[in-house]
């Protein structure tokens, strides 16, 4: 079971804070550091000092870490033109020595688009499908050849399709709860399917849909990695769990019902239930980025049991 750290910097984090979390992620033996791609805080937090850009952040971390994988859950398709995104991700992959993964989604948070003057198109899934075809097509084009695309939303003519990533294949992540179009896109384009903030039962159902869609696309269902992203709130005792829940403005029982919360033993048991439903990888959503002791506890008391 791969265990990864997933952050939400729009809720309030500097680059230096993210760097500290990424270095702890690496030092404590986790597989990867991922971050969301948002420009506006959610809920009652002040979000200070303001948003950081996902790919600028990952470019910095690419040079300041050595081992961990780096990626997004999920880059918003509304934020970047696909040709530009292919260049950005390829460059960060080069900067990291081949450790980047691209989670790409349609974009959904209309308020952040209004706040920063970003167009928010009505038809986002069809755009996402073209974006996936373009980004992967540019990377797959042989050096010396050109790439063209004539779609409804994007047109590329005789692109040199450069630069290339360091990896021969940058893993592409697709996720979501949609019952038809999301599995179809994942079955065609994804190396990993991520089910965010979902129950064991809903995850098992959606993993099955994605496996079936992959087979319909001429792939094997086992060609994809299946993962879950879940909020984490782990404590060595009830008091520590309650303190960490209060720090992120959540209730313990709600966190236990919907996330990975409680004692290390409780969390290991729940991860086991997700594993039985098909999950091969877990993203711990860490909301209090100043609490590095939380990562230490997860590493020593949860990760150690799952990898023993």
PDB file of C-alpha atoms in Angstrom:
ATOM      1  CA  UNK A   1       0.000   0.000   0.000  1.00  0.00           C
ATOM      2  CA  UNK A   2       1.519   3.298  -1.133  1.00  0.00           C
ATOM      3  CA  UNK A   3       0.866   6.197   1.228  1.00  0.00           C
ATOM      4  CA  UNK A   4       1.013   9.769  -0.018  1.00  0.00           C
ATOM      5  CA  UNK A   5       0.588  13.216   1.516  1.00  0.00           C
ATOM      6  CA  UNK A   6      -1.986  15.532  -0.049  1.00  0.00           C
ATOM      7  CA  UNK A   7      -2.210  19.232   0.865  1.00  0.00           C
ATOM      8  CA  UNK A   8      -4.750  22.025   0.323  1.00  0.00           C
ATOM      9  CA  UNK A   9      -2.607  25.193   0.223  1.00  0.00           C
ATOM     10  CA  UNK A  10      -5.475  27.483  -0.776  1.00  0.00           C
ATOM     11  CA  UNK A  11      -6.629  27.214   2.831  1.00  0.00           C
ATOM     12  CA  UNK A  12      -3.538  29.182   3.887  1.00  0.00           C
ATOM     13  CA  UNK A  13       0.098  28.245   3.289  1.00  0.00           C
ATOM     14  CA  UNK A  14       3.313  29.858   2.105  1.00  0.00           C
ATOM     15  CA  UNK A  15       5.779  28.130  -0.169  1.00  0.00           C
ATOM     16  CA  UNK A  16       8.085  27.706   2.827  1.00  0.00           C
ATOM     17  CA  UNK A  17       5.325  25.877   4.697  1.00  0.00           C
ATOM     18  CA  UNK A  18       4.789  23.559   1.739  1.00  0.00           C
ATOM     19  CA  UNK A  19       8.513  22.973   1.471  1.00  0.00           C
ATOM     20  CA  UNK A  20       8.653  21.949   5.131  1.00  0.00           C
ATOM     21  CA  UNK A  21       5.790  19.489   4.591  1.00  0.00           C
ATOM     22  CA  UNK A  22       7.378  18.102   1.412  1.00  0.00           C
ATOM     23  CA  UNK A  23      10.721  17.587   3.136  1.00  0.00           C
ATOM     24  CA  UNK A  24       8.981  15.849   6.056  1.00  0.00           C
ATOM     25  CA  UNK A  25       7.092  13.710   3.524  1.00  0.00           C
ATOM     26  CA  UNK A  26      10.415  12.634   2.044  1.00  0.00           C
ATOM     27  CA  UNK A  27      12.242  12.157   5.337  1.00  0.00           C
ATOM     28  CA  UNK A  28       9.415  10.098   6.841  1.00  0.00           C
ATOM     29  CA  UNK A  29       9.294   7.606   3.985  1.00  0.00           C
ATOM     30  CA  UNK A  30       6.049   8.554   2.280  1.00  0.00           C
ATOM     31  CA  UNK A  31       5.797   7.913  -1.439  1.00  0.00           C
ATOM     32  CA  UNK A  32       4.710  11.330  -2.697  1.00  0.00           C
ATOM     33  CA  UNK A  33       3.718  14.926  -2.004  1.00  0.00           C
ATOM     34  CA  UNK A  34       0.639  16.155  -3.844  1.00  0.00           C
ATOM     35  CA  UNK A  35      -1.263  19.406  -3.692  1.00  0.00           C
ATOM     36  CA  UNK A  36      -4.578  20.769  -4.847  1.00  0.00           C
ATOM     37  CA  UNK A  37      -4.874  23.371  -7.607  1.00  0.00           C
ATOM     38  CA  UNK A  38      -7.083  26.183  -6.310  1.00  0.00           C
ATOM     39  CA  UNK A  39      -6.844  29.952  -6.152  1.00  0.00           C
ATOM     40  CA  UNK A  40      -9.501  30.653  -3.519  1.00  0.00           C
ATOM     41  CA  UNK A  41      -9.937  29.412   0.032  1.00  0.00           C
ATOM     42  CA  UNK A  42     -12.975  27.368   0.993  1.00  0.00           C
ATOM     43  CA  UNK A  43     -15.011  27.631   4.171  1.00  0.00           C
ATOM     44  CA  UNK A  44     -14.433  30.011   7.054  1.00  0.00           C
ATOM     45  CA  UNK A  45     -10.607  30.142   7.013  1.00  0.00           C
ATOM     46  CA  UNK A  46      -8.935  33.406   5.992  1.00  0.00           C
ATOM     47  CA  UNK A  47      -6.642  31.726   3.473  1.00  0.00           C
ATOM     48  CA  UNK A  48      -3.754  34.022   4.333  1.00  0.00           C
ATOM     49  CA  UNK A  49      -1.279  34.847   2.911  1.00  0.00           C
ATOM     50  CA  UNK A  50      -3.127  33.902  -0.279  1.00  0.00           C
ATOM     51  CA  UNK A  51      -2.945  31.202  -2.942  1.00  0.00           C
ATOM     52  CA  UNK A  52       0.148  29.608  -4.405  1.00  0.00           C
ATOM     53  CA  UNK A  53       0.226  28.232  -7.934  1.00  0.00           C
ATOM     54  CA  UNK A  54       0.390  24.442  -8.097  1.00  0.00           C
ATOM     55  CA  UNK A  55       2.969  24.062 -10.861  1.00  0.00           C
ATOM     56  CA  UNK A  56       5.191  26.894  -9.664  1.00  0.00           C
ATOM     57  CA  UNK A  57       5.185  25.223  -6.245  1.00  0.00           C
ATOM     58  CA  UNK A  58       6.022  21.828  -7.714  1.00  0.00           C
ATOM     59  CA  UNK A  59       8.817  23.334  -9.798  1.00  0.00           C
ATOM     60  CA  UNK A  60      10.410  24.661  -6.620  1.00  0.00           C
ATOM     61  CA  UNK A  61       9.941  21.377  -4.779  1.00  0.00           C
ATOM     62  CA  UNK A  62      11.393  19.499  -7.748  1.00  0.00           C
ATOM     63  CA  UNK A  63      14.728  21.153  -7.025  1.00  0.00           C
ATOM     64  CA  UNK A  64      14.525  20.860  -3.241  1.00  0.00           C
ATOM     65  CA  UNK A  65      13.567  17.191  -2.898  1.00  0.00           C
ATOM     66  CA  UNK A  66      15.286  14.071  -4.186  1.00  0.00           C
ATOM     67  CA  UNK A  67      13.036  10.999  -3.937  1.00  0.00           C
ATOM     68  CA  UNK A  68       9.326  11.662  -3.542  1.00  0.00           C
ATOM     69  CA  UNK A  69       6.876  11.792  -6.412  1.00  0.00           C
ATOM     70  CA  UNK A  70       5.243  15.191  -6.994  1.00  0.00           C
ATOM     71  CA  UNK A  71       1.829  15.919  -8.426  1.00  0.00           C
ATOM     72  CA  UNK A  72      -1.632  17.464  -8.360  1.00  0.00           C
ATOM     73  CA  UNK A  73      -5.053  16.334  -7.232  1.00  0.00           C
ATOM     74  CA  UNK A  74      -6.266  17.768  -9.550  1.00  0.00           C
ATOM     75  CA  UNK A  75      -4.944  20.420 -11.924  1.00  0.00           C
ATOM     76  CA  UNK A  76      -7.991  22.378 -13.067  1.00  0.00           C
ATOM     77  CA  UNK A  77      -8.492  22.106 -16.788  1.00  0.00           C
ATOM     78  CA  UNK A  78     -10.053  25.575 -16.785  1.00  0.00           C
ATOM     79  CA  UNK A  79      -6.828  27.202 -15.550  1.00  0.00           C
ATOM     80  CA  UNK A  80      -4.418  26.317 -18.357  1.00  0.00           C
ATOM     81  CA  UNK A  81      -4.404  25.781 -22.096  1.00  0.00           C
ATOM     82  CA  UNK A  82      -3.459  22.152 -22.772  1.00  0.00           C
ATOM     83  CA  UNK A  83      -0.428  22.943 -24.911  1.00  0.00           C
ATOM     84  CA  UNK A  84       0.954  25.251 -22.223  1.00  0.00           C
ATOM     85  CA  UNK A  85       0.205  22.676 -19.526  1.00  0.00           C
ATOM     86  CA  UNK A  86       2.110  20.000 -21.454  1.00  0.00           C
ATOM     87  CA  UNK A  87       5.150  22.293 -21.542  1.00  0.00           C
ATOM     88  CA  UNK A  88       4.873  23.157 -17.841  1.00  0.00           C
ATOM     89  CA  UNK A  89       4.552  19.565 -16.666  1.00  0.00           C
ATOM     90  CA  UNK A  90       7.337  18.341 -18.958  1.00  0.00           C
ATOM     91  CA  UNK A  91       9.665  21.046 -17.638  1.00  0.00           C
ATOM     92  CA  UNK A  92       8.899  20.270 -13.990  1.00  0.00           C
ATOM     93  CA  UNK A  93       9.416  16.583 -14.741  1.00  0.00           C
ATOM     94  CA  UNK A  94      12.845  17.407 -16.135  1.00  0.00           C
ATOM     95  CA  UNK A  95      13.596  19.574 -13.090  1.00  0.00           C
ATOM     96  CA  UNK A  96      12.692  16.707 -10.769  1.00  0.00           C
ATOM     97  CA  UNK A  97      14.604  14.034 -12.625  1.00  0.00           C
ATOM     98  CA  UNK A  98      11.398  12.264 -13.662  1.00  0.00           C
ATOM     99  CA  UNK A  99       9.241  12.320 -10.520  1.00  0.00           C
ATOM    100  CA  UNK A 100       6.119  14.168 -11.685  1.00  0.00           C
ATOM    101  CA  UNK A 101       2.537  12.929 -12.015  1.00  0.00           C
ATOM    102  CA  UNK A 102      -0.315  14.903 -13.558  1.00  0.00           C
ATOM    103  CA  UNK A 103      -3.742  14.770 -12.014  1.00  0.00           C
ATOM    104  CA  UNK A 104      -6.085  16.550 -14.417  1.00  0.00           C
ATOM    105  CA  UNK A 105      -9.714  17.416 -13.788  1.00  0.00           C
ATOM    106  CA  UNK A 106     -12.384  19.531 -15.416  1.00  0.00           C
ATOM    107  CA  UNK A 107     -12.449  22.325 -12.808  1.00  0.00           C
ATOM    108  CA  UNK A 108     -15.499  22.972 -10.678  1.00  0.00           C
ATOM    109  CA  UNK A 109     -15.124  25.888  -8.227  1.00  0.00           C
ATOM    110  CA  UNK A 110     -16.880  28.737 -10.012  1.00  0.00           C
ATOM    111  CA  UNK A 111     -16.185  31.348  -7.313  1.00  0.00           C
ATOM    112  CA  UNK A 112     -12.415  31.182  -7.775  1.00  0.00           C
ATOM    113  CA  UNK A 113     -12.852  31.735 -11.494  1.00  0.00           C
ATOM    114  CA  UNK A 114     -14.920  34.859 -10.810  1.00  0.00           C
ATOM    115  CA  UNK A 115     -12.406  36.075  -8.231  1.00  0.00           C
ATOM    116  CA  UNK A 116      -9.449  35.921 -10.626  1.00  0.00           C
ATOM    117  CA  UNK A 117     -11.086  36.531 -13.997  1.00  0.00           C
ATOM    118  CA  UNK A 118     -10.732  32.966 -15.264  1.00  0.00           C
ATOM    119  CA  UNK A 119     -13.349  31.857 -17.826  1.00  0.00           C
ATOM    120  CA  UNK A 120     -15.675  29.170 -16.463  1.00  0.00           C
ATOM    121  CA  UNK A 121     -17.130  27.341 -19.481  1.00  0.00           C
ATOM    122  CA  UNK A 122     -20.406  25.483 -19.247  1.00  0.00           C
ATOM    123  CA  UNK A 123     -19.167  22.365 -21.038  1.00  0.00           C
ATOM    124  CA  UNK A 124     -16.140  21.229 -19.062  1.00  0.00           C
ATOM    125  CA  UNK A 125     -15.997  17.436 -19.484  1.00  0.00           C
ATOM    126  CA  UNK A 126     -15.832  17.614 -23.282  1.00  0.00           C
ATOM    127  CA  UNK A 127     -13.031  20.170 -22.932  1.00  0.00           C
ATOM    128  CA  UNK A 128     -11.250  17.880 -20.491  1.00  0.00           C
ATOM    129  CA  UNK A 129     -11.383  15.042 -22.998  1.00  0.00           C
ATOM    130  CA  UNK A 130      -9.695  17.212 -25.613  1.00  0.00           C
ATOM    131  CA  UNK A 131      -7.145  18.412 -23.057  1.00  0.00           C
ATOM    132  CA  UNK A 132      -6.213  14.833 -22.186  1.00  0.00           C
ATOM    133  CA  UNK A 133      -5.851  13.935 -25.851  1.00  0.00           C
ATOM    134  CA  UNK A 134      -3.636  16.969 -26.487  1.00  0.00           C
ATOM    135  CA  UNK A 135      -1.368  16.707 -23.433  1.00  0.00           C
ATOM    136  CA  UNK A 136      -0.749  12.989 -23.879  1.00  0.00           C
ATOM    137  CA  UNK A 137      -0.501  13.352 -27.660  1.00  0.00           C
ATOM    138  CA  UNK A 138       2.160  16.044 -27.399  1.00  0.00           C
ATOM    139  CA  UNK A 139       4.247  13.928 -25.044  1.00  0.00           C
ATOM    140  CA  UNK A 140       3.890  10.797 -27.181  1.00  0.00           C
ATOM    141  CA  UNK A 141       4.927  12.505 -30.436  1.00  0.00           C
ATOM    142  CA  UNK A 142       8.421  11.446 -31.482  1.00  0.00           C
ATOM    143  CA  UNK A 143      11.135  14.081 -31.552  1.00  0.00           C
ATOM    144  CA  UNK A 144      11.321  15.412 -35.087  1.00  0.00           C
ATOM    145  CA  UNK A 145       7.647  14.718 -35.788  1.00  0.00           C
ATOM    146  CA  UNK A 146       4.833  17.221 -35.330  1.00  0.00           C
ATOM    147  CA  UNK A 147       1.451  17.045 -33.602  1.00  0.00           C
ATOM    148  CA  UNK A 148      -1.813  18.515 -34.869  1.00  0.00           C
ATOM    149  CA  UNK A 149      -5.265  18.457 -33.338  1.00  0.00           C
ATOM    150  CA  UNK A 150      -8.556  19.764 -34.684  1.00  0.00           C
ATOM    151  CA  UNK A 151     -11.126  19.666 -31.931  1.00  0.00           C
ATOM    152  CA  UNK A 152     -14.241  21.538 -30.973  1.00  0.00           C
ATOM    153  CA  UNK A 153     -12.466  23.606 -28.342  1.00  0.00           C
ATOM    154  CA  UNK A 154      -8.757  23.419 -29.218  1.00  0.00           C
ATOM    155  CA  UNK A 155      -6.811  23.414 -32.463  1.00  0.00           C
ATOM    156  CA  UNK A 156      -3.064  22.779 -32.748  1.00  0.00           C
ATOM    157  CA  UNK A 157      -1.224  22.909 -36.065  1.00  0.00           C
ATOM    158  CA  UNK A 158       2.186  21.344 -36.675  1.00  0.00           C
ATOM    159  CA  UNK A 159       3.341  21.623 -33.083  1.00  0.00           C
ATOM    160  CA  UNK A 160       6.945  20.471 -32.535  1.00  0.00           C
ATOM    161  CA  UNK A 161       5.564  18.833 -29.376  1.00  0.00           C
ATOM    162  CA  UNK A 162       8.488  19.929 -27.252  1.00  0.00           C
ATOM    163  CA  UNK A 163       9.844  19.744 -24.621  1.00  0.00           C
ATOM    164  CA  UNK A 164       9.613  16.089 -23.636  1.00  0.00           C
ATOM    165  CA  UNK A 165       9.321  14.951 -20.012  1.00  0.00           C
ATOM    166  CA  UNK A 166      12.212  13.118 -18.410  1.00  0.00           C
ATOM    167  CA  UNK A 167       9.977  10.083 -17.945  1.00  0.00           C
ATOM    168  CA  UNK A 168       9.009   8.044 -20.970  1.00  0.00           C
ATOM    169  CA  UNK A 169       5.453   8.167 -19.583  1.00  0.00           C
ATOM    170  CA  UNK A 170       4.257  10.777 -17.107  1.00  0.00           C
ATOM    171  CA  UNK A 171       1.527   9.082 -15.050  1.00  0.00           C
ATOM    172  CA  UNK A 172      -1.878  10.695 -15.626  1.00  0.00           C
ATOM    173  CA  UNK A 173      -4.447  10.656 -12.814  1.00  0.00           C
ATOM    174  CA  UNK A 174      -8.165  11.071 -13.346  1.00  0.00           C
ATOM    175  CA  UNK A 175     -10.700  10.968 -10.540  1.00  0.00           C
ATOM    176  CA  UNK A 176     -14.244  11.662  -9.514  1.00  0.00           C
ATOM    177  CA  UNK A 177     -17.661  10.295  -8.710  1.00  0.00           C
ATOM    178  CA  UNK A 178     -19.354  10.518 -12.116  1.00  0.00           C
ATOM    179  CA  UNK A 179     -20.872   7.206 -13.147  1.00  0.00           C
ATOM    180  CA  UNK A 180     -20.397   7.338 -16.922  1.00  0.00           C
ATOM    181  CA  UNK A 181     -18.143   9.984 -18.462  1.00  0.00           C
ATOM    182  CA  UNK A 182     -15.516   9.921 -15.701  1.00  0.00           C
ATOM    183  CA  UNK A 183     -14.932   6.140 -15.935  1.00  0.00           C
ATOM    184  CA  UNK A 184     -14.831   6.400 -19.728  1.00  0.00           C
ATOM    185  CA  UNK A 185     -12.097   9.063 -19.644  1.00  0.00           C
ATOM    186  CA  UNK A 186     -10.168   7.167 -16.985  1.00  0.00           C
ATOM    187  CA  UNK A 187     -10.456   3.920 -18.909  1.00  0.00           C
ATOM    188  CA  UNK A 188      -8.932   5.561 -21.961  1.00  0.00           C
ATOM    189  CA  UNK A 189      -6.327   7.960 -20.572  1.00  0.00           C
ATOM    190  CA  UNK A 190      -5.556   7.304 -16.902  1.00  0.00           C
ATOM    191  CA  UNK A 191      -2.639   5.494 -15.330  1.00  0.00           C
ATOM    192  CA  UNK A 192      -4.321   5.977 -11.965  1.00  0.00           C
ATOM    193  CA  UNK A 193      -7.932   6.467 -10.936  1.00  0.00           C
ATOM    194  CA  UNK A 194      -8.521   8.387  -7.724  1.00  0.00           C
ATOM    195  CA  UNK A 195     -11.763   8.294  -5.756  1.00  0.00           C
ATOM    196  CA  UNK A 196     -11.859  11.387  -3.515  1.00  0.00           C
ATOM    197  CA  UNK A 197     -13.617  11.520  -0.151  1.00  0.00           C
ATOM    198  CA  UNK A 198     -15.843   8.524  -0.728  1.00  0.00           C
ATOM    199  CA  UNK A 199     -17.062   5.575   1.302  1.00  0.00           C
ATOM    200  CA  UNK A 200     -15.647   2.084   0.924  1.00  0.00           C
ATOM    201  CA  UNK A 201     -18.842   0.989  -0.806  1.00  0.00           C
ATOM    202  CA  UNK A 202     -18.913   3.900  -3.281  1.00  0.00           C
ATOM    203  CA  UNK A 203     -15.212   3.410  -4.007  1.00  0.00           C
ATOM    204  CA  UNK A 204     -15.656  -0.274  -4.790  1.00  0.00           C
ATOM    205  CA  UNK A 205     -18.536   0.528  -7.129  1.00  0.00           C
ATOM    206  CA  UNK A 206     -16.612   3.238  -8.968  1.00  0.00           C
ATOM    207  CA  UNK A 207     -13.436   1.148  -9.243  1.00  0.00           C
ATOM    208  CA  UNK A 208     -15.555  -1.519 -10.919  1.00  0.00           C
ATOM    209  CA  UNK A 209     -16.924   0.994 -13.424  1.00  0.00           C
ATOM    210  CA  UNK A 210     -13.411   2.179 -14.271  1.00  0.00           C
ATOM    211  CA  UNK A 211     -12.123  -1.376 -14.716  1.00  0.00           C
ATOM    212  CA  UNK A 212     -14.996  -2.103 -17.082  1.00  0.00           C
ATOM    213  CA  UNK A 213     -14.360   1.117 -19.008  1.00  0.00           C
ATOM    214  CA  UNK A 214     -10.669   0.272 -19.368  1.00  0.00           C
ATOM    215  CA  UNK A 215     -11.556  -3.108 -20.818  1.00  0.00           C
ATOM    216  CA  UNK A 216     -14.007  -1.479 -23.235  1.00  0.00           C
ATOM    217  CA  UNK A 217     -11.145   0.785 -24.349  1.00  0.00           C
ATOM    218  CA  UNK A 218      -8.992  -2.253 -25.118  1.00  0.00           C
ATOM    219  CA  UNK A 219      -6.927  -2.144 -21.944  1.00  0.00           C
ATOM    220  CA  UNK A 220      -6.812  -4.365 -18.904  1.00  0.00           C
ATOM    221  CA  UNK A 221      -8.558  -3.191 -15.752  1.00  0.00           C
ATOM    222  CA  UNK A 222      -5.329  -3.933 -13.929  1.00  0.00           C
ATOM    223  CA  UNK A 223      -3.443  -1.430 -16.121  1.00  0.00           C
ATOM    224  CA  UNK A 224      -4.580   1.305 -13.717  1.00  0.00           C
ATOM    225  CA  UNK A 225      -3.670   2.001 -10.103  1.00  0.00           C
ATOM    226  CA  UNK A 226      -6.746   2.592  -7.919  1.00  0.00           C
ATOM    227  CA  UNK A 227      -6.530   5.082  -5.068  1.00  0.00           C
ATOM    228  CA  UNK A 228      -8.483   7.034  -2.459  1.00  0.00           C
ATOM    229  CA  UNK A 229      -7.983  10.515  -1.049  1.00  0.00           C
ATOM    230  CA  UNK A 230      -9.267  10.890   2.508  1.00  0.00           C
ATOM    231  CA  UNK A 231      -8.944  13.499   5.225  1.00  0.00           C
ATOM    232  CA  UNK A 232      -6.554  12.423   7.991  1.00  0.00           C
ATOM    233  CA  UNK A 233      -6.860  13.086  11.707  1.00  0.00           C
ATOM    234  CA  UNK A 234      -4.773  10.585  13.650  1.00  0.00           C
ATOM    235  CA  UNK A 235      -3.834  10.765  17.327  1.00  0.00           C
ATOM    236  CA  UNK A 236      -2.054   8.555  19.822  1.00  0.00           C
ATOM    237  CA  UNK A 237      -5.058   8.941  22.157  1.00  0.00           C
ATOM    238  CA  UNK A 238      -8.575  10.423  22.155  1.00  0.00           C
ATOM    239  CA  UNK A 239      -7.369  13.788  23.411  1.00  0.00           C
ATOM    240  CA  UNK A 240      -4.891  14.157  20.570  1.00  0.00           C
ATOM    241  CA  UNK A 241      -7.485  13.168  17.988  1.00  0.00           C
ATOM    242  CA  UNK A 242      -9.892  15.757  19.428  1.00  0.00           C
ATOM    243  CA  UNK A 243      -7.197  18.444  19.401  1.00  0.00           C
ATOM    244  CA  UNK A 244      -6.343  17.782  15.780  1.00  0.00           C
ATOM    245  CA  UNK A 245     -10.012  17.717  14.769  1.00  0.00           C
ATOM    246  CA  UNK A 246     -10.609  21.063  16.490  1.00  0.00           C
ATOM    247  CA  UNK A 247      -7.574  22.561  14.744  1.00  0.00           C
ATOM    248  CA  UNK A 248      -9.182  21.931  11.347  1.00  0.00           C
ATOM    249  CA  UNK A 249     -12.720  22.836  12.442  1.00  0.00           C
ATOM    250  CA  UNK A 250     -14.146  19.324  12.206  1.00  0.00           C
ATOM    251  CA  UNK A 251     -15.929  16.923  14.555  1.00  0.00           C
ATOM    252  CA  UNK A 252     -14.252  13.665  15.551  1.00  0.00           C
ATOM    253  CA  UNK A 253     -17.212  11.415  14.799  1.00  0.00           C
ATOM    254  CA  UNK A 254     -17.736  13.005  11.384  1.00  0.00           C
ATOM    255  CA  UNK A 255     -14.066  12.508  10.584  1.00  0.00           C
ATOM    256  CA  UNK A 256     -14.200   8.886  11.680  1.00  0.00           C
ATOM    257  CA  UNK A 257     -17.240   8.313   9.472  1.00  0.00           C
ATOM    258  CA  UNK A 258     -15.877  10.063   6.393  1.00  0.00           C
ATOM    259  CA  UNK A 259     -12.098   9.978   6.683  1.00  0.00           C
ATOM    260  CA  UNK A 260      -9.099   8.335   8.282  1.00  0.00           C
ATOM    261  CA  UNK A 261      -9.469   9.400  11.881  1.00  0.00           C
ATOM    262  CA  UNK A 262      -8.854   7.993  15.322  1.00  0.00           C
ATOM    263  CA  UNK A 263      -6.039   5.931  16.727  1.00  0.00           C
ATOM    264  CA  UNK A 264      -3.376   4.416  14.465  1.00  0.00           C
ATOM    265  CA  UNK A 265      -5.049   1.031  14.903  1.00  0.00           C
ATOM    266  CA  UNK A 266      -8.425   2.427  13.805  1.00  0.00           C
ATOM    267  CA  UNK A 267      -6.863   4.049  10.757  1.00  0.00           C
ATOM    268  CA  UNK A 268      -4.951   0.914   9.766  1.00  0.00           C
ATOM    269  CA  UNK A 269      -8.182  -1.075  10.045  1.00  0.00           C
ATOM    270  CA  UNK A 270     -10.084   1.383   7.846  1.00  0.00           C
ATOM    271  CA  UNK A 271      -7.354   1.474   5.223  1.00  0.00           C
ATOM    272  CA  UNK A 272      -7.617  -2.304   5.181  1.00  0.00           C
ATOM    273  CA  UNK A 273     -11.287  -1.991   4.258  1.00  0.00           C
ATOM    274  CA  UNK A 274     -10.424   0.327   1.375  1.00  0.00           C
ATOM    275  CA  UNK A 275      -7.723  -2.104   0.264  1.00  0.00           C
ATOM    276  CA  UNK A 276     -10.281  -4.913   0.233  1.00  0.00           C
ATOM    277  CA  UNK A 277     -12.441  -2.713  -2.026  1.00  0.00           C
ATOM    278  CA  UNK A 278      -9.569  -2.357  -4.486  1.00  0.00           C
ATOM    279  CA  UNK A 279      -7.525   0.632  -3.301  1.00  0.00           C
ATOM    280  CA  UNK A 280      -3.799   0.272  -3.849  1.00  0.00           C
ATOM    281  CA  UNK A 281      -2.784   3.772  -2.783  1.00  0.00           C
ATOM    282  CA  UNK A 282      -3.998   6.230  -0.143  1.00  0.00           C
ATOM    283  CA  UNK A 283      -3.631  10.009  -0.130  1.00  0.00           C
ATOM    284  CA  UNK A 284      -3.764  11.454   3.382  1.00  0.00           C
ATOM    285  CA  UNK A 285      -5.356  14.890   3.111  1.00  0.00           C
ATOM    286  CA  UNK A 286      -3.436  16.965   5.671  1.00  0.00           C
ATOM    287  CA  UNK A 287      -5.238  20.201   6.515  1.00  0.00           C
ATOM    288  CA  UNK A 288      -3.087  21.529   9.372  1.00  0.00           C
ATOM    289  CA  UNK A 289       0.221  22.027   7.577  1.00  0.00           C
ATOM    290  CA  UNK A 290       1.998  23.334  10.671  1.00  0.00           C
ATOM    291  CA  UNK A 291       1.497  20.047  12.548  1.00  0.00           C
ATOM    292  CA  UNK A 292       4.446  18.017  11.310  1.00  0.00           C
ATOM    293  CA  UNK A 293       4.133  15.737  14.350  1.00  0.00           C
ATOM    294  CA  UNK A 294       0.956  14.460  12.691  1.00  0.00           C
ATOM    295  CA  UNK A 295       2.982  13.204   9.722  1.00  0.00           C
ATOM    296  CA  UNK A 296       5.527  11.675  12.080  1.00  0.00           C
ATOM    297  CA  UNK A 297       2.787   9.728  13.881  1.00  0.00           C
ATOM    298  CA  UNK A 298       1.238   8.510  10.627  1.00  0.00           C
ATOM    299  CA  UNK A 299       4.657   7.380   9.433  1.00  0.00           C
ATOM    300  CA  UNK A 300       5.691   5.594  12.606  1.00  0.00           C
ATOM    301  CA  UNK A 301       2.356   4.086  13.649  1.00  0.00           C
ATOM    302  CA  UNK A 302       0.317   3.681  10.440  1.00  0.00           C
ATOM    303  CA  UNK A 303       2.744   3.416   7.553  1.00  0.00           C
ATOM    304  CA  UNK A 304       4.993   1.082   9.514  1.00  0.00           C
ATOM    305  CA  UNK A 305       2.135  -1.416   9.985  1.00  0.00           C
ATOM    306  CA  UNK A 306       0.986  -1.272   6.359  1.00  0.00           C
ATOM    307  CA  UNK A 307       4.465  -1.883   5.017  1.00  0.00           C
ATOM    308  CA  UNK A 308       5.623  -4.486   7.536  1.00  0.00           C
TER     309      UNK A 308
END
